[in-house]
Short mmCIF file of C-alpha atoms in Angstrom, two decimals:
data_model
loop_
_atom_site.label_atom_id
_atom_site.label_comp_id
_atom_site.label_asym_id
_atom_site.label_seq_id
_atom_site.Cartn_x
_atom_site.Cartn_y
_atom_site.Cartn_z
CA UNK A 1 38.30 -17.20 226.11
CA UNK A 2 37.62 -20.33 228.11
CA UNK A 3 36.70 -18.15 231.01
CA UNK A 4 34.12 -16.35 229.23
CA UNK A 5 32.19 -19.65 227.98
CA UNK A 6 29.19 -21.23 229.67
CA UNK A 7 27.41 -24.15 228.49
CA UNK A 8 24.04 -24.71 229.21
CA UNK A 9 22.31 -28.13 229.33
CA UNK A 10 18.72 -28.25 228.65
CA UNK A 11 16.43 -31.40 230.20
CA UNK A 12 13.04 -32.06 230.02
CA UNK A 13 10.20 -29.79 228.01
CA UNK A 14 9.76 -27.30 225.35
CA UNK A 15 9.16 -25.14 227.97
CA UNK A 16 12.25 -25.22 229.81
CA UNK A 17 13.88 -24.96 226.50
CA UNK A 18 12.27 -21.56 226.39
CA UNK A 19 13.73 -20.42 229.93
CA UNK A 20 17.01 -21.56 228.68
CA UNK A 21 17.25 -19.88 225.53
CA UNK A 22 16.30 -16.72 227.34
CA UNK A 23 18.89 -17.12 229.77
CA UNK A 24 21.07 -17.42 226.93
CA UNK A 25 20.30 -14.22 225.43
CA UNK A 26 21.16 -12.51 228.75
CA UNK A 27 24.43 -14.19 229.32
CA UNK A 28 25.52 -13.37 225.47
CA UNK A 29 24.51 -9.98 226.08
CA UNK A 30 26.74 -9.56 229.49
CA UNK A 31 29.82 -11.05 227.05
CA UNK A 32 29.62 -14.63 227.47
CA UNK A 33 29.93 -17.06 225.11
CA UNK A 34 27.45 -19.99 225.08
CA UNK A 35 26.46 -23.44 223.86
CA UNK A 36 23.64 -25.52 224.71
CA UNK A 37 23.63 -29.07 224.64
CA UNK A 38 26.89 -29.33 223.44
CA UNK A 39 28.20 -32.86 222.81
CA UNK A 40 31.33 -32.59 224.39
CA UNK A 41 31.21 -29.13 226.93
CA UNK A 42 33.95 -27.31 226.95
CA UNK A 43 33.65 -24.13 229.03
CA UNK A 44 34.53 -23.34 232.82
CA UNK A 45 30.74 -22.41 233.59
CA UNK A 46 28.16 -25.04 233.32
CA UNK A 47 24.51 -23.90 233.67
CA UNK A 48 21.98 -27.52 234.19
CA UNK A 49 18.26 -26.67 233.24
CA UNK A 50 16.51 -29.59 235.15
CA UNK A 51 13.31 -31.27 234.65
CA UNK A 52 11.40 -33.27 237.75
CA UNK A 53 8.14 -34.13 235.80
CA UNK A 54 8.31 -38.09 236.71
CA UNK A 55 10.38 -40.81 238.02
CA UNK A 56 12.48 -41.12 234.94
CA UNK A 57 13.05 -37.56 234.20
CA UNK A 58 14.12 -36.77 237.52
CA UNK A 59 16.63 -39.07 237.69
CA UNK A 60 18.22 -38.11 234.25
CA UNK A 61 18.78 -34.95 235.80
CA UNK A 62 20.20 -35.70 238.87
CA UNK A 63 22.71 -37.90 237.21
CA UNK A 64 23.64 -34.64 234.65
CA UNK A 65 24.61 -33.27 237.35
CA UNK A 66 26.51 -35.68 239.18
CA UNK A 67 28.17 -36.12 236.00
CA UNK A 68 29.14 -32.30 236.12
CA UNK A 69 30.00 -32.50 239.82
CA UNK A 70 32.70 -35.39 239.01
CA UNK A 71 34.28 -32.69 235.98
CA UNK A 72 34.02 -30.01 238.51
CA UNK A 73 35.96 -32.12 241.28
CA UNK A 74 38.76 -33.33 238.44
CA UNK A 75 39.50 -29.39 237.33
CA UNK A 76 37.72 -29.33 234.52
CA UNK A 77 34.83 -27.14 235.39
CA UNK A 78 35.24 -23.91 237.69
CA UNK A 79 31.56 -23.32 238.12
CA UNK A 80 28.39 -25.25 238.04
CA UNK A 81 24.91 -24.11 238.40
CA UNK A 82 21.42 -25.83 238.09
CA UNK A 83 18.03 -24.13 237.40
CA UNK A 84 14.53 -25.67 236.20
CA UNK A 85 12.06 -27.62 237.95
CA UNK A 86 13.86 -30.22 239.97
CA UNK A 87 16.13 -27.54 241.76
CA UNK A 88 12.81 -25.65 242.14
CA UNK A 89 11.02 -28.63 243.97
CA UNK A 90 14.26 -29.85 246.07
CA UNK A 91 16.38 -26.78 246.60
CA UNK A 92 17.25 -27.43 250.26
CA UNK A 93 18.17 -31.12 249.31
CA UNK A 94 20.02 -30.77 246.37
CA UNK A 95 22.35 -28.66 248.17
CA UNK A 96 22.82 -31.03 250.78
CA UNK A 97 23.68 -33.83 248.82
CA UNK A 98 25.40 -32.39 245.78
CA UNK A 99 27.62 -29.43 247.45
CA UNK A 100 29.88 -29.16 244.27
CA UNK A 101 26.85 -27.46 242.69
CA UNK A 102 28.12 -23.79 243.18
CA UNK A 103 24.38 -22.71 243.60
CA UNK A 104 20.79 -23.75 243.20
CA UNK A 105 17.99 -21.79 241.96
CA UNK A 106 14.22 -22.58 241.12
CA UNK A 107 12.49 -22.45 237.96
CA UNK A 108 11.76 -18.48 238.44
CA UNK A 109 14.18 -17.60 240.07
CA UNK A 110 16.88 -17.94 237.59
CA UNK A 111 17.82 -14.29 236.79
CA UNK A 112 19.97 -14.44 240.38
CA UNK A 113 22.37 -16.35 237.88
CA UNK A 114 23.22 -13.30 236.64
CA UNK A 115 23.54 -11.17 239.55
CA UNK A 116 25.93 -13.88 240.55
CA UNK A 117 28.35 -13.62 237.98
CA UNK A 118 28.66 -10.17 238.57
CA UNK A 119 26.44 -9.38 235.72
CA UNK A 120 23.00 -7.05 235.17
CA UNK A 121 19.42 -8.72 233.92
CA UNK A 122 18.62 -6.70 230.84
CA UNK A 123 15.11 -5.91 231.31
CA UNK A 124 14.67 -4.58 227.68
CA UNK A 125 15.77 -7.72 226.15
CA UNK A 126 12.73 -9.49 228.20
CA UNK A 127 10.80 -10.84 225.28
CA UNK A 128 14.48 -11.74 223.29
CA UNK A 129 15.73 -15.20 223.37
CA UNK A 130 19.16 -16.93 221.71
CA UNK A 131 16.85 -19.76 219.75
CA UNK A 132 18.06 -23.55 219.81
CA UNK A 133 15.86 -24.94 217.36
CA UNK A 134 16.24 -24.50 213.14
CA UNK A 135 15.71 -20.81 212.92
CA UNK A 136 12.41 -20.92 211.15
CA UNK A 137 10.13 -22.19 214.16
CA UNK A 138 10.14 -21.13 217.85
CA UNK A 139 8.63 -22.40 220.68
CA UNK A 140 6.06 -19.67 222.30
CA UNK A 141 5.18 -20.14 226.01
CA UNK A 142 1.97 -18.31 227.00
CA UNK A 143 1.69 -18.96 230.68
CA UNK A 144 3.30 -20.71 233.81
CA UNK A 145 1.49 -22.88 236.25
CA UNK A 146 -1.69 -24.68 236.59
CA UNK A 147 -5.11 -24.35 238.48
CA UNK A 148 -5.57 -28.21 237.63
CA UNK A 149 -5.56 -30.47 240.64
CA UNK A 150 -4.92 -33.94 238.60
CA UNK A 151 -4.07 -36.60 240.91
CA UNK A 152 -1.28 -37.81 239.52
CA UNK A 153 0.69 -34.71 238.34
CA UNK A 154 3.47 -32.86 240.30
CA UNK A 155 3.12 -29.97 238.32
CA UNK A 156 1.15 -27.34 239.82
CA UNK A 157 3.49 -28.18 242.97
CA UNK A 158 6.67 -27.45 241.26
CA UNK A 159 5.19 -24.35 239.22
CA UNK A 160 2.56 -22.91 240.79
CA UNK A 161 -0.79 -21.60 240.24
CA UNK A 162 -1.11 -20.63 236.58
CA UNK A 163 0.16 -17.40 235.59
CA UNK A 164 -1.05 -15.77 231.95
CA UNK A 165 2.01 -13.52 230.28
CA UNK A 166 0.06 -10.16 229.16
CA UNK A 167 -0.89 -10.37 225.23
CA UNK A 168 0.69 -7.69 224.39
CA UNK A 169 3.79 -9.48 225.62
CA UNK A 170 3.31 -12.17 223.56
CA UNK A 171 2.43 -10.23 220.48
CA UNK A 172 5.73 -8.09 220.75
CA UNK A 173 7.53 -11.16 221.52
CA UNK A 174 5.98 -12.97 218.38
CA UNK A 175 7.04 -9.47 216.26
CA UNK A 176 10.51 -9.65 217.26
CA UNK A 177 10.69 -13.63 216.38
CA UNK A 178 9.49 -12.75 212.92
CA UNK A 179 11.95 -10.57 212.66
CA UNK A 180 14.59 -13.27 213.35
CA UNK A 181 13.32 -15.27 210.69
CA UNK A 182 10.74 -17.89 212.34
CA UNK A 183 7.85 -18.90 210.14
CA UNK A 184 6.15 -21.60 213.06
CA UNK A 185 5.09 -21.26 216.05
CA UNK A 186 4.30 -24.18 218.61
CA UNK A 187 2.24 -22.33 221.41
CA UNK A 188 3.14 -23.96 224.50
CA UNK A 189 1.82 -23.48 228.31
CA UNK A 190 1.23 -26.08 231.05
CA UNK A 191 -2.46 -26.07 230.03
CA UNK A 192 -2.97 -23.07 226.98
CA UNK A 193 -7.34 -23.50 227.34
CA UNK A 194 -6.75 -21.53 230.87
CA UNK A 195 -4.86 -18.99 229.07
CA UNK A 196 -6.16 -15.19 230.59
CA UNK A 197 -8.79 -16.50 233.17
CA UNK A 198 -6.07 -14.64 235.84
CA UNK A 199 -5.30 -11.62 233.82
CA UNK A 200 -8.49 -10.98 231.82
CA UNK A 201 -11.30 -12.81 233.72
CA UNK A 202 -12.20 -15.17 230.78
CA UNK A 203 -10.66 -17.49 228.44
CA UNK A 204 -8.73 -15.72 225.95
CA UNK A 205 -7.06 -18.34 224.22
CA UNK A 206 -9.33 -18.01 220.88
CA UNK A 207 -8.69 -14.30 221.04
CA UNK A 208 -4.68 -14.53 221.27
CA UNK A 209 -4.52 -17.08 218.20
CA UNK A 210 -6.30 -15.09 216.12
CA UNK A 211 -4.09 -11.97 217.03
CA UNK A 212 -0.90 -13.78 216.47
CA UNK A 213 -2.50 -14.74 212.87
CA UNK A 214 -2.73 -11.40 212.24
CA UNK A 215 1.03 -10.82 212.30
CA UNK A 216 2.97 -10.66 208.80
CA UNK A 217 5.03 -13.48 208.63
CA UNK A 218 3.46 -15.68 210.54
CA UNK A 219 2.92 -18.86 208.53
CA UNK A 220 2.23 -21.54 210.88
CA UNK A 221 0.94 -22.02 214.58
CA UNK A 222 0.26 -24.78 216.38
CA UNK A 223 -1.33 -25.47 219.87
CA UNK A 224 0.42 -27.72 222.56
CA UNK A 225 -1.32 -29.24 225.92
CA UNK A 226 -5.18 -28.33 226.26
CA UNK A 227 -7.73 -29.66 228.58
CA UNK A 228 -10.85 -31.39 227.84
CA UNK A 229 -12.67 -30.05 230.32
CA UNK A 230 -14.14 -26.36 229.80
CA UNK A 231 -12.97 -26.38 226.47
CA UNK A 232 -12.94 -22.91 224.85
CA UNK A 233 -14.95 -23.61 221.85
CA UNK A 234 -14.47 -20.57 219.70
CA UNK A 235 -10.72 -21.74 218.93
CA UNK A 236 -12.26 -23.75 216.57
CA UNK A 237 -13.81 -21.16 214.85
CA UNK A 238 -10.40 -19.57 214.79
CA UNK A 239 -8.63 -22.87 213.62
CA UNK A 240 -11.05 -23.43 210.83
CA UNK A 241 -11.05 -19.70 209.61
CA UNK A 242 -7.16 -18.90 209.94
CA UNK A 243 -5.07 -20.49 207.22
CA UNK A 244 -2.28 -20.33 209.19
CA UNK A 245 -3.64 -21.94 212.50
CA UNK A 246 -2.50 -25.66 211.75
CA UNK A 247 -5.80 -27.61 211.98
CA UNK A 248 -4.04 -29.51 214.83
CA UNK A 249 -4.72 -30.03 218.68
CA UNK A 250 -2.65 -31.53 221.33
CA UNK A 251 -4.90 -32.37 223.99
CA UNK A 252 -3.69 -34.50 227.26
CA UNK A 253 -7.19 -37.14 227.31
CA UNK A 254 -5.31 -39.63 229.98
CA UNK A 255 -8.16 -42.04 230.08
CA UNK A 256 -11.71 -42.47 229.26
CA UNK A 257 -13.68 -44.49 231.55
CA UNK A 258 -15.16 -43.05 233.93
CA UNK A 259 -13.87 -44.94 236.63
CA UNK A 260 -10.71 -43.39 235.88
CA UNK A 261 -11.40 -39.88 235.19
CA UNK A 262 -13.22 -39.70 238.23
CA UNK A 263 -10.00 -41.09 240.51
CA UNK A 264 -7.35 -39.06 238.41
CA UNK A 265 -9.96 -35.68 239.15
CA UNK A 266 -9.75 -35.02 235.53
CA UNK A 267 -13.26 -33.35 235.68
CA UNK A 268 -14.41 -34.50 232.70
CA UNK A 269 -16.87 -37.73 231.86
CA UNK A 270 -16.29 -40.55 229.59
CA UNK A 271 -19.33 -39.14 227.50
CA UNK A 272 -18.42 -35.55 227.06
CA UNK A 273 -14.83 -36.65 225.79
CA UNK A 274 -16.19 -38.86 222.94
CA UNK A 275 -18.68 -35.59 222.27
CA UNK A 276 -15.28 -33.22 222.49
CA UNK A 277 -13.48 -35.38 220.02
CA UNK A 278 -16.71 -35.64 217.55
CA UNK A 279 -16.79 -31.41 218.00
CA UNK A 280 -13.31 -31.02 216.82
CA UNK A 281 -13.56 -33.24 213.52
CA UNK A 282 -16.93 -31.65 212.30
CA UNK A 283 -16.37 -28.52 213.28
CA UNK A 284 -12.68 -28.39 211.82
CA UNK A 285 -12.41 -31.11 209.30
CA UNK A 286 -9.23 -32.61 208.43
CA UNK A 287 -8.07 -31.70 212.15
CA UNK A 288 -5.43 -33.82 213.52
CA UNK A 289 -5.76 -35.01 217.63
CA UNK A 290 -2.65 -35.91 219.51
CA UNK A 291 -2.96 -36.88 222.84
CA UNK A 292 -1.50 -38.48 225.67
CA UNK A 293 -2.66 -41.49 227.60
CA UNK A 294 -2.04 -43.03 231.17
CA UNK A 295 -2.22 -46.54 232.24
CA UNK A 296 -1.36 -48.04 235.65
CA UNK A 297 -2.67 -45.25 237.79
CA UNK A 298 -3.85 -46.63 241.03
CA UNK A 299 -7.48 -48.52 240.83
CA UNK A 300 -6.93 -49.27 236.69
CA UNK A 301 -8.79 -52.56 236.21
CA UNK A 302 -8.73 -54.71 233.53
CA UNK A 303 -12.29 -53.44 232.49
CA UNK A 304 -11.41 -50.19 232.59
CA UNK A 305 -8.12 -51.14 230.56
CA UNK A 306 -10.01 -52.59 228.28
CA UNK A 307 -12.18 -49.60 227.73
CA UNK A 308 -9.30 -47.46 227.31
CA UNK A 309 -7.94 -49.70 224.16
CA UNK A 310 -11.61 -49.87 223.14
CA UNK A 311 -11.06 -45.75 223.39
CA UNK A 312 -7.91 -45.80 221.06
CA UNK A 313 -9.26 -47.93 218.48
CA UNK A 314 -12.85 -46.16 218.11
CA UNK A 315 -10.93 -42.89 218.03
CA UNK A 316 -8.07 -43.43 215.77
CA UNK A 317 -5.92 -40.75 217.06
CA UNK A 318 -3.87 -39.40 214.09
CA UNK A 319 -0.90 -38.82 217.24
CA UNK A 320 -0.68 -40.72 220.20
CA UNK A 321 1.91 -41.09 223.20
CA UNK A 322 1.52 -43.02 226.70
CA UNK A 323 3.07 -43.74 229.72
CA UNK A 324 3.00 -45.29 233.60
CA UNK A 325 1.96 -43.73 236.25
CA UNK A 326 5.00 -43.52 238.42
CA UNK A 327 3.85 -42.24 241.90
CA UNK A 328 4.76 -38.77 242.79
CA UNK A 329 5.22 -37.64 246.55
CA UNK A 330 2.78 -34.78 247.20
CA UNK A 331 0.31 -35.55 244.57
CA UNK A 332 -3.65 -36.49 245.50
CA UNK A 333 -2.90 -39.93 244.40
CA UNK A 334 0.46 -40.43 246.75
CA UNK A 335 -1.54 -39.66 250.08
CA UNK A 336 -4.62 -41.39 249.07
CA UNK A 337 -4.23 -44.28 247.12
CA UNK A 338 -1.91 -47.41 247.27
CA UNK A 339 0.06 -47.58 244.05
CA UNK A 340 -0.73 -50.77 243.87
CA UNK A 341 0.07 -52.12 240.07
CA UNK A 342 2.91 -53.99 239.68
CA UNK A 343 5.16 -52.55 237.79
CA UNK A 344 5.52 -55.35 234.85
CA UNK A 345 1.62 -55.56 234.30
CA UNK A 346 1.87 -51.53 233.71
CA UNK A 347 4.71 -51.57 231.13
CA UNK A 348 2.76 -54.77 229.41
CA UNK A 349 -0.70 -52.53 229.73
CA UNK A 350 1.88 -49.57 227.76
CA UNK A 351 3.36 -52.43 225.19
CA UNK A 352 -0.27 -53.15 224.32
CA UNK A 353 -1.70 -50.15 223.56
CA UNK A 354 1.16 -48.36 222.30
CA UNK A 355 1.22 -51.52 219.78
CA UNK A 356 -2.78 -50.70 218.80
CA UNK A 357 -1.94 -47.00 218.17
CA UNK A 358 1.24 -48.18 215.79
CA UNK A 359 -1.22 -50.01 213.74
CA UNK A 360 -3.65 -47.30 213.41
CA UNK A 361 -0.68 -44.31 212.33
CA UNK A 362 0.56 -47.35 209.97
CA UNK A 363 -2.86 -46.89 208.21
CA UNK A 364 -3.51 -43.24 208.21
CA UNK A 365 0.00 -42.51 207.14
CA UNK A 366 -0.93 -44.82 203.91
CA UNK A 367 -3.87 -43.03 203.42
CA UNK A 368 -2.16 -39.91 202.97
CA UNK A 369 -0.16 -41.80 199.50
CA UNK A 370 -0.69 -39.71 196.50
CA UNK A 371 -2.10 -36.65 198.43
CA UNK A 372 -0.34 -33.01 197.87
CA UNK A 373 0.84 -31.67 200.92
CA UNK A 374 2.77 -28.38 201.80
CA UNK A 375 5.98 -29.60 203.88
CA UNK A 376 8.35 -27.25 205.68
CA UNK A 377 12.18 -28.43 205.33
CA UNK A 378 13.94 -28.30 208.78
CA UNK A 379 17.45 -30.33 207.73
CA UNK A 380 19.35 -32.45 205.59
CA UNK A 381 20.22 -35.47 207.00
CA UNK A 382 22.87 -37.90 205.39
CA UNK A 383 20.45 -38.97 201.87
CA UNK A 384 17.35 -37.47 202.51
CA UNK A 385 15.39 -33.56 203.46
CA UNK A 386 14.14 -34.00 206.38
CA UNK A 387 10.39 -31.99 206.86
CA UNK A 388 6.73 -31.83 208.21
CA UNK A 389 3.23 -30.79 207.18
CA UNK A 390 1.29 -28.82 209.33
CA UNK A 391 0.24 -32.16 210.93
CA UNK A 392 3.50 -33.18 212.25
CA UNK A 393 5.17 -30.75 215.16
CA UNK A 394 9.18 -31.08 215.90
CA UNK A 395 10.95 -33.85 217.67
CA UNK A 396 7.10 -35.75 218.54
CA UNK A 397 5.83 -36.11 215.35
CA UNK A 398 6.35 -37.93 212.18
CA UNK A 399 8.06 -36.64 209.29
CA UNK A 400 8.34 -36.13 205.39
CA UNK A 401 11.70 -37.96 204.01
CA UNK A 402 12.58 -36.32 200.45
CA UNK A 403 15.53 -37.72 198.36
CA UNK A 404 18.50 -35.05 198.13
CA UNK A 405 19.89 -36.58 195.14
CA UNK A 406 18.46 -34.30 192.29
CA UNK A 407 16.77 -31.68 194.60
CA UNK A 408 17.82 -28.40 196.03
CA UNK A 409 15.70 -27.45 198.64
CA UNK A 410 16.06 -24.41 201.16
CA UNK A 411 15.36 -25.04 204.71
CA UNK A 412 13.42 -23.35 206.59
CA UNK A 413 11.47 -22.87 202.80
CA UNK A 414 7.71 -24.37 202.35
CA UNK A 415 7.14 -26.96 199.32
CA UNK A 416 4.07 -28.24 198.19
CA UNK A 417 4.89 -32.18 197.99
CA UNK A 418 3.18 -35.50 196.52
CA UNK A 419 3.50 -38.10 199.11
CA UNK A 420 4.54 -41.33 197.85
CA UNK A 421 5.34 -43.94 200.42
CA UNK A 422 4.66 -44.44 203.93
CA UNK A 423 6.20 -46.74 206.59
CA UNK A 424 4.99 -47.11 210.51
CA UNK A 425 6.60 -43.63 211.55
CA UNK A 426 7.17 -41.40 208.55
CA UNK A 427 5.88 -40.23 205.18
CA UNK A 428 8.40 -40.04 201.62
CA UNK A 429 7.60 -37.80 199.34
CA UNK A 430 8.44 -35.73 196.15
CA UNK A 431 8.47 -32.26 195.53
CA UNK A 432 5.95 -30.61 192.53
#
């Protein structure tokens, strides 16, 4: 039985996860046995789903698999195999420096697993996946690649120019889920507002949402990782007409003065973000923004600092995340600027305006005291039901803590709850 078990390790994005749990389908389909993320691993086939996104990430991976390599060398691990965007960015090094890896494959190229264990790819199983996650939401990836040329990101190196899946793909795909029992759907892509510009010759983002709203059973979708720039407006329409579009956008901002857009080629101006953000709250009220924020990307002065807390505190993004830029080799920025920020006054520049953002979801998670809310439940967890209104997506976003004792609650089951308490992070509530 040993023999026929594989576990497969998943790093980095939602969108990995999505390559994995397809991979998983395929190998349980060919007879295999398999477990992802398993705390302790047990089976004689390891499969290592690598990200190489930044600094940090790529160097969690590489130690998974040196950590694999040292199991494989002791006996306990026959095989060993690594996929996903690292491998796809440093096949020919990898290989030299970690021979113990049986075999390397890119990020697209992973259906040569099979073939290598002897075993078919079952095309008719193409838009089936083994999910991960609770069984009531799925992650739904629309697209591969990007046509952006930011200067800091390593992205469109590792994956390519962007690539839209057909629609009627993802509607079948989106059918079959259903029928597995998801409710949610967090549409993910490397940038969704360039969704069908390859395949269709226009935008077709606004179109595809309002087709998967169409679907029985679809209760809740939300969007992951737009662009500012060329926005495709009539999503909104869709967002503020479609009950079951969560009146929520993740959209990657990264700065706002212009100073800084201009350097990281972000092809958007400090003006026509603040007129963006002003769109999406009268055009869809009670929308919630998440975005993500750089600081420490080379030529970030203090004004222009300054300007981005200014930014965060006008704004008052409901969701907000940040990081350092960390200096990627082959990027715009590598080859033609000097990273040149030391590394302390980046992480202090983080500190600070992570700390101004903390304040600001401190106050707008009070606000939301004594307001109903409909929560999905996606676990129990030791004295409390762990959920999230259509505000809140998995693992990023805060959550709604409801007392077990007294309560029976289904998960995966919707509830219309009074929210009672808040704290920096998370929201307690009751259920009517």
């Amino acid at each position: 039985m040993r023999r026929k078990s594989i576990d497969i390790i998943t790093l980095g994005c939602s969108k990995n996860l999505v390559d994995s749990e397809r991979l998983m389908r395929q190998l349980e389909e060919a007879g295999y046995r398999v477990t992802h993320d398993a705390e302790h691993p047990k089976g004689q086939i390891a499969v290592i789903n690598t990200c190489g996104f930044i600094g940090d990430a790529k160097e969690e991976s590489i130690n998974m698999i040196l950590e694999f390599a040292q199991a494989k060398e002791e006996g306990r691990l026959e095989q060993l195999y690594v996929m996903g965007c690292l491998s796809e960015r440093y096949l020919k090094e990898l290989a030299v420096e970690i021979p113990q890896v049986d075999k390397f494959y890119g990020k697209f190229n992973w259906k040569g697993l099979l073939e290598d264990l002897g075993k078919a790819y079952h095309n008719e199983l193409h838009v089936e996946r083994t999910l991960t996650t609770p069984k009531h939401y799925a992650y739904l990836k629309i697209s591969e690649g990007c046509d952006r040329k930011c200067s800091y990101c390593a992205i469109p190196i590792i994956t390519g120019r962007h690539v839209s899946r057909p629609m009627e793909e993802i509607l079948e795909e989106v059918k079959y889920l259903v029928e597995q029992g998801v409710k949610e759907f967090q549409v993910i892509a490397q940038e969704l507002t360039y969704y069908g510009v390859d395949l269709y010759k226009k935008q077709m983002l606004p179109q595809l949402i309002e087709k998967i709203s169409e679907i029985p059973g679809v209760e809740w979708i939300r969007l992951h990782y737009a662009y500012p720039a060329h926005f495709p407006e009539d999503l909104l329409r869709v967002m503020r007409e479609r009950d079951n579009v969560c009146k929520y956008m993740d959209i990657a901002l990264q700065h706002i003065s212009d100073n800084m857009l201009e350097k990281m080629r972000r092809h958007v101006t400090k003006e026509e973000t603040y007129q963006l953000i002003e769109k999406f709250r009268r055009e869809v009220p009670g929308i919630h923004l998440r975005t993500t924020l750089m600081v420490g990307h080379p030529g970030e002065t203090e004004a222009d600092f300054e300007e981005l807390k200014e930014f965060v505190r006008t704004v008052r993004f409901d969701r907000m995340g940040a990081f350092a830029y960390s200096e990627e080799e082959g990027t715009y920025a590598a080859a033609n600027y000097e990273d040149s920020i030391p590394q302390e006054v980046k992480q202090a520049r983080l500190d600070e305006l992570m700390a101004i953002q903390q304040g600001i979801s401190a106050e707008l998670s009070a606000a939301k005291v004594g307001k109903q809310m409909k929560v999905i439940i996606d676990r129990l967890e030791g004295d409390y039901y762990v959920g999230r209104t259509e505000f809140d997506s998995p693992e990023v976003d805060p959550e709604v803590l409801i007392e077990r004792e007294g309560t029976n609650l289904r998960i995966g089951s919707f509830y219309q709850v009074e929210i009672i308490d808040s704290d920096d992070f998370d929201l307690f509530g009751r259920v009517l």
